[in-house]
Coordinates of C-alpha atoms in Angstrom, one line a residue:
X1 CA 3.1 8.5 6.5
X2 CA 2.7 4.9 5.4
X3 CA 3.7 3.3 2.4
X4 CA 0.4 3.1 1.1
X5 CA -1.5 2.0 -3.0
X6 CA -1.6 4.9 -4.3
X7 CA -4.0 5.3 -6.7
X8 CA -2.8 6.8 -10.4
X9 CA -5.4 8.9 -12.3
X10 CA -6.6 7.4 -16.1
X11 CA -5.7 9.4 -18.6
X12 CA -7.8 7.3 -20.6
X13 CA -11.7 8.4 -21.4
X14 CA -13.8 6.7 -19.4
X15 CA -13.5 4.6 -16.3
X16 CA -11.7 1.8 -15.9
X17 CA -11.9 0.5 -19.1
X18 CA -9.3 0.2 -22.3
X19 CA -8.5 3.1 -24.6
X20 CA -6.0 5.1 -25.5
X21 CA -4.1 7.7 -24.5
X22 CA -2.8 10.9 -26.2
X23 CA 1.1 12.3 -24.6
X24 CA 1.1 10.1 -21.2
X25 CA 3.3 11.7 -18.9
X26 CA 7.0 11.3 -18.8
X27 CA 7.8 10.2 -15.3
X28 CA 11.4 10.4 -13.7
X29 CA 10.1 8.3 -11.0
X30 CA 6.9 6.5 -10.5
X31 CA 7.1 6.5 -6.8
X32 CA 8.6 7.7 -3.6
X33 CA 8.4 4.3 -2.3
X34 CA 4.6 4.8 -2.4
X35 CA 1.8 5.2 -4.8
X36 CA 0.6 8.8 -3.2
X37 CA -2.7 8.7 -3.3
X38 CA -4.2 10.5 -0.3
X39 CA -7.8 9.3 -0.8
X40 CA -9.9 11.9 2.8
X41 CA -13.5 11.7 1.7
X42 CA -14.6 14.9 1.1
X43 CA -17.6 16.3 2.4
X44 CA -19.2 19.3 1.0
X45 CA -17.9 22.4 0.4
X46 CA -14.9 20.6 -0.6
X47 CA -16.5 18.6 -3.6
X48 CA -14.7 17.6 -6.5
X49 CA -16.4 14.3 -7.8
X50 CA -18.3 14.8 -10.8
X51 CA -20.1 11.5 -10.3
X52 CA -22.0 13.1 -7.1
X53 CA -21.5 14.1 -3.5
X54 CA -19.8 12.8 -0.9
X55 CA -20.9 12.7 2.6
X56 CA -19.6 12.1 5.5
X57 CA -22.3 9.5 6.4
X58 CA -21.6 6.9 2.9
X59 CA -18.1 7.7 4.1
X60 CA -18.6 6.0 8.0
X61 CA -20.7 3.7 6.5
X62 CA -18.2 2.8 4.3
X63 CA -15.6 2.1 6.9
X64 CA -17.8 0.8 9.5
X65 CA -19.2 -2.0 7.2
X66 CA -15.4 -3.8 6.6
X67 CA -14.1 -2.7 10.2
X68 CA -15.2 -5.9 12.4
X69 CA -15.7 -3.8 15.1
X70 CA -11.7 -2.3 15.2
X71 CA -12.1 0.8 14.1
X72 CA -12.0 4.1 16.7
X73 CA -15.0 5.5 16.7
X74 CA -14.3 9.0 17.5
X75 CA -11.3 9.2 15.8
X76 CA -12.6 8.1 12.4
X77 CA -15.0 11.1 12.2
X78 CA -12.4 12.9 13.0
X79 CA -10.6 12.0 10.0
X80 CA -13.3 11.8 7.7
X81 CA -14.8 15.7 8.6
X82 CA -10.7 17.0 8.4
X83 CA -10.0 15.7 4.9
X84 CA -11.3 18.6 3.1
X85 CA -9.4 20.8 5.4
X86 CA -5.9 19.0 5.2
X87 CA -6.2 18.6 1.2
X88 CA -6.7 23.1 1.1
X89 CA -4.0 23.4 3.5
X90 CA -1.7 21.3 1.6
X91 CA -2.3 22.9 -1.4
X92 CA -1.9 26.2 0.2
X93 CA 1.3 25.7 1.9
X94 CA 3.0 23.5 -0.9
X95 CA 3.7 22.4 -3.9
X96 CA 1.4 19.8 -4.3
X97 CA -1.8 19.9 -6.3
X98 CA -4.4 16.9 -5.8
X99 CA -7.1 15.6 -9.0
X100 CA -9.5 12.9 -8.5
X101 CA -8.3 9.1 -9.6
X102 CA -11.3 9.1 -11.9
X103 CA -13.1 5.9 -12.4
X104 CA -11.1 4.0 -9.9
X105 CA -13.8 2.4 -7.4
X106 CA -13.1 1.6 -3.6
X107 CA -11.4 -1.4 -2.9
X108 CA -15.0 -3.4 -1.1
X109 CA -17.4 -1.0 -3.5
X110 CA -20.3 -3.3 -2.7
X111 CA -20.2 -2.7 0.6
X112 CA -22.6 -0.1 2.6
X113 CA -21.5 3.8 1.4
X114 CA -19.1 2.3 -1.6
X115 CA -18.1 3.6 -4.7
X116 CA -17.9 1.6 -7.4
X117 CA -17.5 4.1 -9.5
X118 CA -14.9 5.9 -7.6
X119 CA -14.4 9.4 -7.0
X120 CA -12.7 9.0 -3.2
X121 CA -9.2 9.0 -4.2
X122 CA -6.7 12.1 -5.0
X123 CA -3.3 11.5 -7.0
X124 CA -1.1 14.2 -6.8
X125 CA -0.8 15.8 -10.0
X126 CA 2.7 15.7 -11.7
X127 CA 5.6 17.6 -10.1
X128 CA 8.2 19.3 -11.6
X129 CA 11.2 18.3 -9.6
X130 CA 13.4 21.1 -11.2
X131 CA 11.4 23.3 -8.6
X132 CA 13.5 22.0 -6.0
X133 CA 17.1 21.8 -7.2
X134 CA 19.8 19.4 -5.7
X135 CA 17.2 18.0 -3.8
X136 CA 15.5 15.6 -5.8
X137 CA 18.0 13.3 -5.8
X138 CA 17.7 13.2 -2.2
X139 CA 14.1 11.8 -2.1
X140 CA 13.8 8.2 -1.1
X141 CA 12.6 6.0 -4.1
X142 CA 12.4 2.7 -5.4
X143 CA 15.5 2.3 -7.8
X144 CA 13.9 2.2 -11.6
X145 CA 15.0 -1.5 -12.4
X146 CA 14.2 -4.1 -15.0
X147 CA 11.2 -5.6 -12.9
X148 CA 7.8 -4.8 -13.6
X149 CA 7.0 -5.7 -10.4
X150 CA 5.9 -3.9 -7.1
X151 CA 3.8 -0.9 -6.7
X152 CA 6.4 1.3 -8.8
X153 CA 5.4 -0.8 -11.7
X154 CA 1.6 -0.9 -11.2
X155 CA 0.9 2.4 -10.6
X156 CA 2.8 3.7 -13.8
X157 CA 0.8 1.0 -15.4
X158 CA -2.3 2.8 -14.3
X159 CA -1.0 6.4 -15.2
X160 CA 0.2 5.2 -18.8
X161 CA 3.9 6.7 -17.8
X162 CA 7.3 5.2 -18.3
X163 CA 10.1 5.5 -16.4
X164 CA 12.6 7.9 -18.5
X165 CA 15.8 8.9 -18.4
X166 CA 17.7 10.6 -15.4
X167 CA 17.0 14.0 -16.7
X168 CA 13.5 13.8 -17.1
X169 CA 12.2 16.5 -14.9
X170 CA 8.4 15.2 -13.8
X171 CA 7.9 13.0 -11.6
X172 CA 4.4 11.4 -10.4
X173 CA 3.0 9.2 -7.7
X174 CA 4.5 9.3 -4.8
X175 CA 7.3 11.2 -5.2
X176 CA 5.1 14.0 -6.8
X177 CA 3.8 13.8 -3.7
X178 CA 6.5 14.2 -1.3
X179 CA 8.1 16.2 -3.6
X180 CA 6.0 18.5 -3.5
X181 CA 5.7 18.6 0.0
X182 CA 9.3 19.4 0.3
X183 CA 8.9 22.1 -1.8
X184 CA 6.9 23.5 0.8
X185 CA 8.8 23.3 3.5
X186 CA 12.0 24.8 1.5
X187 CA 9.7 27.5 1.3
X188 CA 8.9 28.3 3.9
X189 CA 12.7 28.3 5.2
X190 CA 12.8 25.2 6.9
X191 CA 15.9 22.3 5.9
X192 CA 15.5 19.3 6.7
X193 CA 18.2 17.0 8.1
X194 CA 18.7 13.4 6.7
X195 CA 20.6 10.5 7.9
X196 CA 19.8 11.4 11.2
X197 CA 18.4 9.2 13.4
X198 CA 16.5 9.9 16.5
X199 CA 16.9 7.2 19.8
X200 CA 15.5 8.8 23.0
X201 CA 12.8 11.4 23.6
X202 CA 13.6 13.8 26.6
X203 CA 11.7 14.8 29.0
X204 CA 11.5 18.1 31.6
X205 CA 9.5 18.6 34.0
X206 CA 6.5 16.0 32.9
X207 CA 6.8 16.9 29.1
X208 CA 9.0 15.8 26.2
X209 CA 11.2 18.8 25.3
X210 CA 13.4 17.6 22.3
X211 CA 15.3 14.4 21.4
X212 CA 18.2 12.7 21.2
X213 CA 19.8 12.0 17.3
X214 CA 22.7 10.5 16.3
X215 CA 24.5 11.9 13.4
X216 CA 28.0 10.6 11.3
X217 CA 29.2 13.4 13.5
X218 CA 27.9 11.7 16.8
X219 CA 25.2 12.5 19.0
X220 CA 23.5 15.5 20.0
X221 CA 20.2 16.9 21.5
X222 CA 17.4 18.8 19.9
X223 CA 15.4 20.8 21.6
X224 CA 11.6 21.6 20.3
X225 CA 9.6 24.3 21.6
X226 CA 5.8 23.1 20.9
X227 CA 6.3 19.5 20.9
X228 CA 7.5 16.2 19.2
X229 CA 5.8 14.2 16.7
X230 CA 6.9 11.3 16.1
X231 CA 6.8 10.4 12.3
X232 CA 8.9 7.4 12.1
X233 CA 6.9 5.1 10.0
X234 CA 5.9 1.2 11.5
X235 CA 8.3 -1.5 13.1
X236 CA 7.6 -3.9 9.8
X237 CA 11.5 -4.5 9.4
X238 CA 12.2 -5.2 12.7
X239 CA 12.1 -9.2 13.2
X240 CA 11.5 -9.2 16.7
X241 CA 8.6 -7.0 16.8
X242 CA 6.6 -8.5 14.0
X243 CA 7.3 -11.5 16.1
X244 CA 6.2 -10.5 19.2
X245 CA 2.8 -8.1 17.6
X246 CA 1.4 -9.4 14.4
X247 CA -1.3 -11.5 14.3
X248 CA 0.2 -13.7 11.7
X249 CA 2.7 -14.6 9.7
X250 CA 4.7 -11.8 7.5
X251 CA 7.4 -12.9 5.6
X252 CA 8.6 -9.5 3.6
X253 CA 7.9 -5.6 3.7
X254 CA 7.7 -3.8 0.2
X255 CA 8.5 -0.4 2.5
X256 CA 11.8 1.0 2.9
X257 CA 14.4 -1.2 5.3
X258 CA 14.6 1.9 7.7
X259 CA 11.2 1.5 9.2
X260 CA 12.6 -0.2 12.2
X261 CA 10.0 0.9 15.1
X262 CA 12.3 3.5 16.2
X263 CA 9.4 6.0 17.1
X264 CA 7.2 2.9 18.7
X265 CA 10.4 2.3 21.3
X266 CA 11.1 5.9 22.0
X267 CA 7.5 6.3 22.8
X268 CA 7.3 2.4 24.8
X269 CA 9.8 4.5 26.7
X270 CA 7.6 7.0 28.2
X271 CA 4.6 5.3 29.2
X272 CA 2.7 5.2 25.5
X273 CA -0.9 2.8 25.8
X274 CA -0.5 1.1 22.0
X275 CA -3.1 0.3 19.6
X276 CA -3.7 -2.0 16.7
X277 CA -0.5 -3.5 17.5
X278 CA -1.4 -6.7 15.9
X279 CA -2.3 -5.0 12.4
X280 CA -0.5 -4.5 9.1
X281 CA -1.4 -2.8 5.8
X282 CA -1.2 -6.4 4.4
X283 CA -0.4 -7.5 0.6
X284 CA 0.6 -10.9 -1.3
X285 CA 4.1 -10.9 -2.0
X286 CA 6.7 -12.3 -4.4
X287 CA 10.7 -12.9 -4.0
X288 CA 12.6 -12.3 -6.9
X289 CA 15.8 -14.1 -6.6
X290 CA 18.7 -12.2 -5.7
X291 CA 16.6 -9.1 -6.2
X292 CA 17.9 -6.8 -3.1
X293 CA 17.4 -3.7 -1.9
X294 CA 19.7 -1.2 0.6
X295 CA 21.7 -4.5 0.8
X296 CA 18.5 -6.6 2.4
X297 CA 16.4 -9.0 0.5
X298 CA 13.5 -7.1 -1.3
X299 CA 10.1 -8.6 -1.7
X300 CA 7.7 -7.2 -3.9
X301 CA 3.7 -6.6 -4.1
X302 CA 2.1 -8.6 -6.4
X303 CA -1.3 -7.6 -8.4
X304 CA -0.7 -7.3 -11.8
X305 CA -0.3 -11.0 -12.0
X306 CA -2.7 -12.3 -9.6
X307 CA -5.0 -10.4 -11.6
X308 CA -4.6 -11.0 -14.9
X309 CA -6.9 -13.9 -16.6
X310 CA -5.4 -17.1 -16.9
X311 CA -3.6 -17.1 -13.6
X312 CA -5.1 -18.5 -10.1
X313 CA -3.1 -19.1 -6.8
X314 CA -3.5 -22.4 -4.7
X315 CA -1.6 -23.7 -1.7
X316 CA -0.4 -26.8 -1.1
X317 CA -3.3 -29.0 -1.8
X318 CA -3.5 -27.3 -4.9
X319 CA -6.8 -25.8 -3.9
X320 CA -7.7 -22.5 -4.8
X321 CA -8.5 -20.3 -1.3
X322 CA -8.8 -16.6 -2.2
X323 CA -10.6 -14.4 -5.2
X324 CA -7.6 -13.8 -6.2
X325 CA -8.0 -10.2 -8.0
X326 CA -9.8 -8.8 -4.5
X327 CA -7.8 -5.8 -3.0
X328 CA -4.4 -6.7 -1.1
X329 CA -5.3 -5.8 3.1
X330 CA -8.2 -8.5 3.1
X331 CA -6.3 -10.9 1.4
X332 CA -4.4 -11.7 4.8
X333 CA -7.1 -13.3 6.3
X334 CA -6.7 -16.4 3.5
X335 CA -3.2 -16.6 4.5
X336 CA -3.6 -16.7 7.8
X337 CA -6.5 -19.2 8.0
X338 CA -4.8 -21.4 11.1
X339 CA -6.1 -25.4 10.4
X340 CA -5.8 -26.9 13.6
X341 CA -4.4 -29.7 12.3
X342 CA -2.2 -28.4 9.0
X343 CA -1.1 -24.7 10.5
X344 CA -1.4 -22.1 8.2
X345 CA -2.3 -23.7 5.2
X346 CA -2.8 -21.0 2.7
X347 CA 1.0 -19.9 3.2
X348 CA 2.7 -20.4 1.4
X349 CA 0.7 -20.6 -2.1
X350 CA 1.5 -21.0 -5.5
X351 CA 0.5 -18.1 -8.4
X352 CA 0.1 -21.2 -11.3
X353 CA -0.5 -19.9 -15.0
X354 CA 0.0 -21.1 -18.4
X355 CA 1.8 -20.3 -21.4
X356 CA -0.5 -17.7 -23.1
X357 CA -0.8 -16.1 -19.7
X358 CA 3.1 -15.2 -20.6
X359 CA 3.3 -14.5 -23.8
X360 CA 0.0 -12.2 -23.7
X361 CA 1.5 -10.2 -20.7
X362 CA 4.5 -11.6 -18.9
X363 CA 5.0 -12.6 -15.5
X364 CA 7.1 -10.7 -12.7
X365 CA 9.4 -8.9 -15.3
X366 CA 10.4 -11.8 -17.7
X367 CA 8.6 -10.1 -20.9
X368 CA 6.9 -12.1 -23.9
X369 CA 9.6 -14.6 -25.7
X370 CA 12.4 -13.7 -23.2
X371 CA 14.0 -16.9 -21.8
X372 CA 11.9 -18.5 -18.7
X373 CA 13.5 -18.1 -15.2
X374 CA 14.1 -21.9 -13.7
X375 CA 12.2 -20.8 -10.6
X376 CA 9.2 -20.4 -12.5
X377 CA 9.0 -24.4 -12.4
X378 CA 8.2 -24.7 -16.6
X379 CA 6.1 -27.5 -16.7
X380 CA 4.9 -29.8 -19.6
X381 CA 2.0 -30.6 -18.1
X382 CA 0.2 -30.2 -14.5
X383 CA 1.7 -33.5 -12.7
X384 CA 5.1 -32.5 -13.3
X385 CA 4.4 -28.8 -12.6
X386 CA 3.2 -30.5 -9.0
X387 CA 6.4 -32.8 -9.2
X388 CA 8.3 -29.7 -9.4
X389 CA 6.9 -27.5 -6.9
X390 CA 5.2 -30.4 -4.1
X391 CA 1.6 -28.8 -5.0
X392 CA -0.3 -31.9 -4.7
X393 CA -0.7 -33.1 -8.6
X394 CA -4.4 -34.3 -8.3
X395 CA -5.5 -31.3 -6.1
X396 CA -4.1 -29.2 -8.8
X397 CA -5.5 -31.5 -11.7
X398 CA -9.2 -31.4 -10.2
X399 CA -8.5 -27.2 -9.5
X400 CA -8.0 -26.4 -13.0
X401 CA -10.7 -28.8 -14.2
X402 CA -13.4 -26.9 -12.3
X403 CA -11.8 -23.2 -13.1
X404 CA -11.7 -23.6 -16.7
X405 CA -15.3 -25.2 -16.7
X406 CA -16.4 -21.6 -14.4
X407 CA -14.5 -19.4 -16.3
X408 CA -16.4 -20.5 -19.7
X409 CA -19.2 -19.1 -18.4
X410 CA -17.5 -16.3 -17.0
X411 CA -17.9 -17.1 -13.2
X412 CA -16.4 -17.6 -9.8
X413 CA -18.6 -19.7 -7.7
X414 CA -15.8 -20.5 -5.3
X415 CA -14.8 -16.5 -4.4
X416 CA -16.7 -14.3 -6.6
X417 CA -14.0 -13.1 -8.8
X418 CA -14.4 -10.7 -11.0
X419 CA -17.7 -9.9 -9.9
X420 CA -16.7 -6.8 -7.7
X421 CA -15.9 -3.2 -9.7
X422 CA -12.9 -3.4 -8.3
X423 CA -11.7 -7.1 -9.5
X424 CA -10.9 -5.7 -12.8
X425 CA -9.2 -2.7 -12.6
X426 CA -5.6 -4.3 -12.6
X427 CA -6.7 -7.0 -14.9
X428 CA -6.8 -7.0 -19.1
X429 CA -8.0 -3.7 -20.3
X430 CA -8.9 -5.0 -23.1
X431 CA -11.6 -7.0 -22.2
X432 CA -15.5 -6.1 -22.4
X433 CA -16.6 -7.2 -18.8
X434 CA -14.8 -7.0 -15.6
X435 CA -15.2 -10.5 -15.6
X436 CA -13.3 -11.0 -18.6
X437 CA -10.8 -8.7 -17.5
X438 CA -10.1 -11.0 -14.8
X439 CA -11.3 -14.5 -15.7
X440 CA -9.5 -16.5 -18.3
X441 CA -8.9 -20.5 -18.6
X442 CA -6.0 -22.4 -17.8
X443 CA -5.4 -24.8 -20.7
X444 CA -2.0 -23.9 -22.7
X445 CA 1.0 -25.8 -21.8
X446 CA 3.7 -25.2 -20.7
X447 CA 2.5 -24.8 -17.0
X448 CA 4.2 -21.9 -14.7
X449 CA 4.2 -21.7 -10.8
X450 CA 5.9 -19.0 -8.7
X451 CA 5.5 -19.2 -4.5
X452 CA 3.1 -16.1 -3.3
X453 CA 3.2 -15.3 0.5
X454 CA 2.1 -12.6 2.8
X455 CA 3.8 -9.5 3.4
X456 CA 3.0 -5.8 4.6
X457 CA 3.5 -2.2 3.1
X458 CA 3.7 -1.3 6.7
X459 CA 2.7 -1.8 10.2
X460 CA -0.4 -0.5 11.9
X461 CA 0.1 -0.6 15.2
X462 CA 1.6 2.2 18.0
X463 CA 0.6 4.5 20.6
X464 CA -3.1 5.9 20.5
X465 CA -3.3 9.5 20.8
X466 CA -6.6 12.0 20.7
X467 CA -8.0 14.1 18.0
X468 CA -5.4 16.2 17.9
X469 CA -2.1 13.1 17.8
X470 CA -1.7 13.5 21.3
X471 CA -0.1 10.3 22.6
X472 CA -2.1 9.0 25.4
X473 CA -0.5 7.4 28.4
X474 CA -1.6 3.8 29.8
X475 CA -3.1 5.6 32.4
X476 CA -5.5 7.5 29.8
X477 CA -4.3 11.1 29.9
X478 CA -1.8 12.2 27.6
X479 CA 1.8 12.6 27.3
X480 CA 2.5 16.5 27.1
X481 CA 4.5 17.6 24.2
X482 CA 4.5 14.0 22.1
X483 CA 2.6 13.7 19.0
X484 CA 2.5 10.6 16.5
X485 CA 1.1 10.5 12.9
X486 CA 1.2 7.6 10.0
X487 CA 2.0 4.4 10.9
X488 CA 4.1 5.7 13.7
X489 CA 0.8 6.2 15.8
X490 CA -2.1 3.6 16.3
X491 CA -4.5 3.0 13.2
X492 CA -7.8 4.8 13.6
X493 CA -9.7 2.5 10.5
X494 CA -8.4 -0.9 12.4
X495 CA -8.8 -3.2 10.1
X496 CA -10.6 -1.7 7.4
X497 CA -8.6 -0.3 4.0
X498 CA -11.2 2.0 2.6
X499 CA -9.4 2.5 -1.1
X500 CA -6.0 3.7 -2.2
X501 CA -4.0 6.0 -0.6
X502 CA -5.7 4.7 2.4
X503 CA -2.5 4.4 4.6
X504 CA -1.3 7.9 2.9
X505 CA -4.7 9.8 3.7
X506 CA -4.9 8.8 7.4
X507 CA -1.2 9.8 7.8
X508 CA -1.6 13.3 6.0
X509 CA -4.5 14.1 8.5
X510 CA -2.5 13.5 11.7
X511 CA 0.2 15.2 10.5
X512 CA -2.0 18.3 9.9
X513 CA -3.6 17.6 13.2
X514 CA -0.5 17.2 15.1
X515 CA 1.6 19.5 13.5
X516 CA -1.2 22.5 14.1
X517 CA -1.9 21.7 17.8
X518 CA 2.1 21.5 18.2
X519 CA 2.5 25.0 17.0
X520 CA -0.6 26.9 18.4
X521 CA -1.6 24.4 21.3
X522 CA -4.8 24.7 19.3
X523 CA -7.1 22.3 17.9
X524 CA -8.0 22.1 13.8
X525 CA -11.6 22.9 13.6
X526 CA -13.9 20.4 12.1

């Protein structure tokens, strides 16, 4: 389904803001590789925002106004006018139980139909993982570590959790979320099967009938009676594809290292017209040295840092290029800016901050007073910190000089940051303003830089299908019996990344879609 922000629910009063917070909740895990926030814009009956309706119309607006012209027309209203549906089904069948991410606004709230004062977003609320015995250790996750760093780390930032103790029973976030999907399905008699891994669909007779898996006992054939949906996340760990489909460069997923575009080949295979090949569910990234994971070298998402006052990311030039607290997708497009003379300039870049910057919050696990990494390129002053890291020194000099002069009068003339809703959620709660959340000078020696590129949560792109996740063939019609969902199937939003959960939501939909018209040959009605 995507690996997609989740978005964590305040326990805090208020929106947004600071304050405290009275028994947070004690979280086994924070996610199941995913922040779990399924964010369908419910239209009426299915209303649950206290801060007013939400129609379907602010919702297409929404989408329409940061889609630059990508997005599928049809199939977007499709998945706006089934959320409501999906989220009672869920609930029905399952485990799960959704509540609103109060106070956390839409990632472009400005825009046409936004919300800057949320209300869009569902978390899952917290799962008791006792509910489904042996197998919660079975559940993919993110391995609690040292690092405050990644999506793990921000969204229990957000909930006020921490990560206990093996025997802690609750979980939140994501694996809330899948855990208590599971629970459904254990219900309802069904066992899954893991470390399988499927490699050829069949076909009979002009439909696909099953697939091919191979097990640690060897390989086999399953057989399915309404259809196959294919599931299998994106190709984002596969070098060959991002090569040959991205539209720039991606140097790192933050998803698990199995998405391999395993369901994107088997589909290839039988014809499949693709979609949004060239897309990703972007976000800055950060390599931690030696920091692995499954054995491959992990990169993490970066936001907490970036967002933070009294940090600022430049490229080589030491020029500034990005708002730097602006949600993760759009940021992409600095990266890949393409000079026709200096290639893409913007990547890498450089997160440079100073020394109460670190000892107020941090910086990519190293807490407060603990001894400074050698990678973070410690600096007595800005021309070594260029020395050290071949930002150019006066660049850098003349950067600083004009931020810290902004900043005083708490603006971004440059990028607008922290004048969005949005730029100050991950920033200093403590602050009045979102601008102050956000904004902060760059003045205190010693001088830090860490390199920042771009990376993906997942991949975008695969075969289109219909309403229903009906893969469609290059010739138009569709492939009988073969289904996609997630980021296994084409993206309907394009380009556009409404708010968080918005790789989660679009996933969970399809999968309703698909698995319904695979079992009744029907269609959900909307």
């Amino acid at each position: 389904m995507g690996q997609g922000g989740g978005a964590p629910r305040p326990t805090r009063a208020g929106g947004g803001g600071g304050g405290g917070v009275a028994r947070p909740p004690r979280a086994r895990r924070g996610g199941a590789r995913g922040g779990g926030g399924a964010p369908p814009p419910p239209p009426p009956p299915h209303d649950r925002c206290a801060d007013g309706p939400l129609s379907v119309a602010d919702a297409l607006s929404y989408l329409h106004a940061q889609s630059l012209n990508s997005m599928d027309d049809e199939l977007v209203e499709v998945f706006v006018r089934t959320g409501a549906a999906m989220v009672d089904f869920v609930e029905a069948h399952s485990g799960v139980r959704f509540e609103i991410a109060e106070g956390f606004p839409d990632y472009k709230p400005e825009l046409p139909g936004g919300r800057p004062g949320g209300g869009r977003s569902l978390s899952p609320v917290a799962f008791d993982l006792s509910r489904i015995g042996d197998w919660r250790d079975r559940i993919t996750a993110f391995p609690a570590d040292w690092s405050n760093v990644g999506f793990d780390a921000e969204t229990r930032a957000r909930l006020h959790a921490t990560v206990a103790d093996e025997s802690a029973d609750l979980c939140v976030a994501g694996t809330a979320l899948i855990a208590g999907l599971l629970a459904g399905v254990l219900d309802a008699g069904v066992v899954p099967r893991t470390r399988v891994r499927a490699t050829e669909l069949i076909a009979e007779n002009g439909a696909i009938s099953g697939v091919r898996i191979v097990t640690a006992a060897g390989e086999s054939t399953v057989r399915a009676r309404g259809g196959v949906v294919l599931a299998t996340g994106g190709f984002e760990w596969d070098p060959v594809l991002v090569r040959s489909y991205l539209r720039g460069p991606m140097h790192g997923a933050v998803s698990p290292p199995n998405n391999t575009g395993d369901g994107l080949r088997m589909a290839m295979a039988h014809g499949a017209d693709l979609g949004t090949m060239s897309e990703a569910w972007w976000v800055p990234i950060v390599r931690i040295p030696g920091d692995t994971i499954d054995g491959k070298p992990r990169s993490r998402s970066v936001r907490l840092e970036r967002t933070r006052p009294r940090s600022i990311m430049v490229n080589r030039a030491g020029k500034r290029f990005v708002n730097e607290a602006s949600e993760y997708n759009s940021m992409a497009g600095a990266f890949h800016y393409l000079d026709p003379k200096g290639g893409y300039v913007n990547d890498p870049g450089w997160i440079v901050f100073d020394a109460v910057h670190l000892r107020r919050y941090g910086f990519l696990g190293v807490a407060p007073g603990d001894p400074v990494p050698e990678w973070f390129c410690e600096s007595a002053d800005l021309a070594e910190l260029g020395a050290r890291t071949g930002i150019d020194p006066d660049g850098l000099a003349a950067t600083v000089a004009a931020w810290n002069r902004h900043v005083a009068a708490e603006a971004d003339p440059d990028f607008g940051r922290g004048s969005s809703a949005y730029d100050g959620w991950w920033g200093d709660e403590r602050a009045a303003t979102v601008a102050g959340r956000t904004l902060g000078p760059i003045d205190t020696a010693p001088y830090y830089a860490v390199p920042v590129t771009v990376g993906a949560m997942g991949t975008k792109g695969g075969p289109r299908t219909d309403r229903d996740g009906r893969v469609r063939h290059v010739s138009g019609a569709v492939i009988p019996g073969l289904f996609a969902a997630g980021n296994a199937m084409a993206g309907v939003t394009g380009r556009a990344y409404g708010g968080a959960g918005g790789t989660i939501g679009p996933g969970m939909v399809w999968g309703f879609r698909a698995g319904y018209a695979a079992a009744t040959g029907k269609s959900v009605e909307i």
